[in-house]
Amino acid sequence: YSTVGGGGSAYAFDSNTAIGAYSTVSGGKQNHATVQESAIAGGTFNTASGQASFVGGGSSNRAGGASSVVGGGLLDTASGHYSTVPGGRNNTAWGNYSFAAGLRAKAIHNGAFVWGDETESDFATTGNNQFLIRAAGGVGIGTNSPGAGLHVKGAGFPRAFGYFDTDASAQDAGLRFYEA
């Protein structure tokens, strides 16, 4: 019950294959949906080898975990179960329930989210359930021109723009930032 919609070329080595039950390759060339319910929309040299995995396009991308997704890009890999790489280049979502985007972002642990800016070096997790951002230009919350590595700007009650709190019932300390 598999389908190849088209693509390939006059040469046999450019053919697409859908050999998993209920798998689909819509087009492109040298794309391979190899397990049950895997799908590739197009592009070149892509592989969907995890059950119910999906590659949207791009080139040389791999979706190998169960229900993993690579949206596109180049040389991206989603091998953890339920992992996602929306695009970019050289990103890896190895951990289960992980997310990697940008350039050379490596979510190699479970539950990790990694965003890599355009820096040409790997930016990788070191443990489970991390949220990592590499942004050489700074991270802005409430501002589009961060003046530091992390710049938070906003208004609150009364005039508070940042509030970090712990469990009040445990009488832990909190921290608030106010405008002058």
PDB file of N, CA and C in Angstrom, residues 163 165-174:
ATOM      1  N   TYR A 163      10.134  39.582  36.827  1.00  0.00           N
ATOM      2  CA  TYR A 163       9.741  38.995  38.102  1.00  0.00           C
ATOM      3  C   TYR A 163      10.133  37.538  38.100  1.00  0.00           C
ATOM      4  N   ASP A 165      10.285  34.310  40.606  1.00  0.00           N
ATOM      5  CA  ASP A 165       9.719  33.916  41.882  1.00  0.00           C
ATOM      6  C   ASP A 165       9.881  32.424  42.072  1.00  0.00           C
ATOM      7  N   THR A 166       9.921  32.016  43.297  1.00  0.00           N
ATOM      8  CA  THR A 166       9.895  30.601  43.636  1.00  0.00           C
ATOM      9  C   THR A 166       8.601  30.346  44.398  1.00  0.00           C
ATOM     10  N   ASP A 167       8.456  29.221  44.970  1.00  0.00           N
ATOM     11  CA  ASP A 167       7.238  28.839  45.669  1.00  0.00           C
ATOM     12  C   ASP A 167       7.059  29.687  46.931  1.00  0.00           C
ATOM     13  N   ALA A 168       6.057  30.569  46.942  1.00  0.00           N
ATOM     14  CA  ALA A 168       5.835  31.460  48.077  1.00  0.00           C
ATOM     15  C   ALA A 168       5.458  30.683  49.336  1.00  0.00           C
ATOM     16  N   SER A 169       4.771  29.570  49.195  1.00  0.00           N
ATOM     17  CA  SER A 169       4.371  28.799  50.370  1.00  0.00           C
ATOM     18  C   SER A 169       5.577  28.191  51.075  1.00  0.00           C
ATOM     19  N   ALA A 170       6.683  28.045  50.362  1.00  0.00           N
ATOM     20  CA  ALA A 170       7.912  27.515  50.965  1.00  0.00           C
ATOM     21  C   ALA A 170       8.778  28.645  51.525  1.00  0.00           C
ATOM     22  N   GLN A 171       8.294  29.882  51.439  1.00  0.00           N
ATOM     23  CA  GLN A 171       8.996  31.074  51.901  1.00  0.00           C
ATOM     24  C   GLN A 171      10.355  31.223  51.241  1.00  0.00           C
ATOM     25  N   ASP A 172      10.418  30.869  49.962  1.00  0.00           N
ATOM     26  CA  ASP A 172      11.642  31.070  49.196  1.00  0.00           C
ATOM     27  C   ASP A 172      11.731  32.519  48.747  1.00  0.00           C
ATOM     28  N   ALA A 173      12.921  32.939  48.408  1.00  0.00           N
ATOM     29  CA  ALA A 173      13.142  34.300  47.943  1.00  0.00           C
ATOM     30  C   ALA A 173      12.728  34.459  46.497  1.00  0.00           C
ATOM     31  N   GLY A 174      12.353  35.654  46.143  1.00  0.00           N
ATOM     32  CA  GLY A 174      12.046  36.007  44.761  1.00  0.00           C
ATOM     33  C   GLY A 174      12.846  37.226  44.393  1.00  0.00           C
TER      34      GLY A 174
END
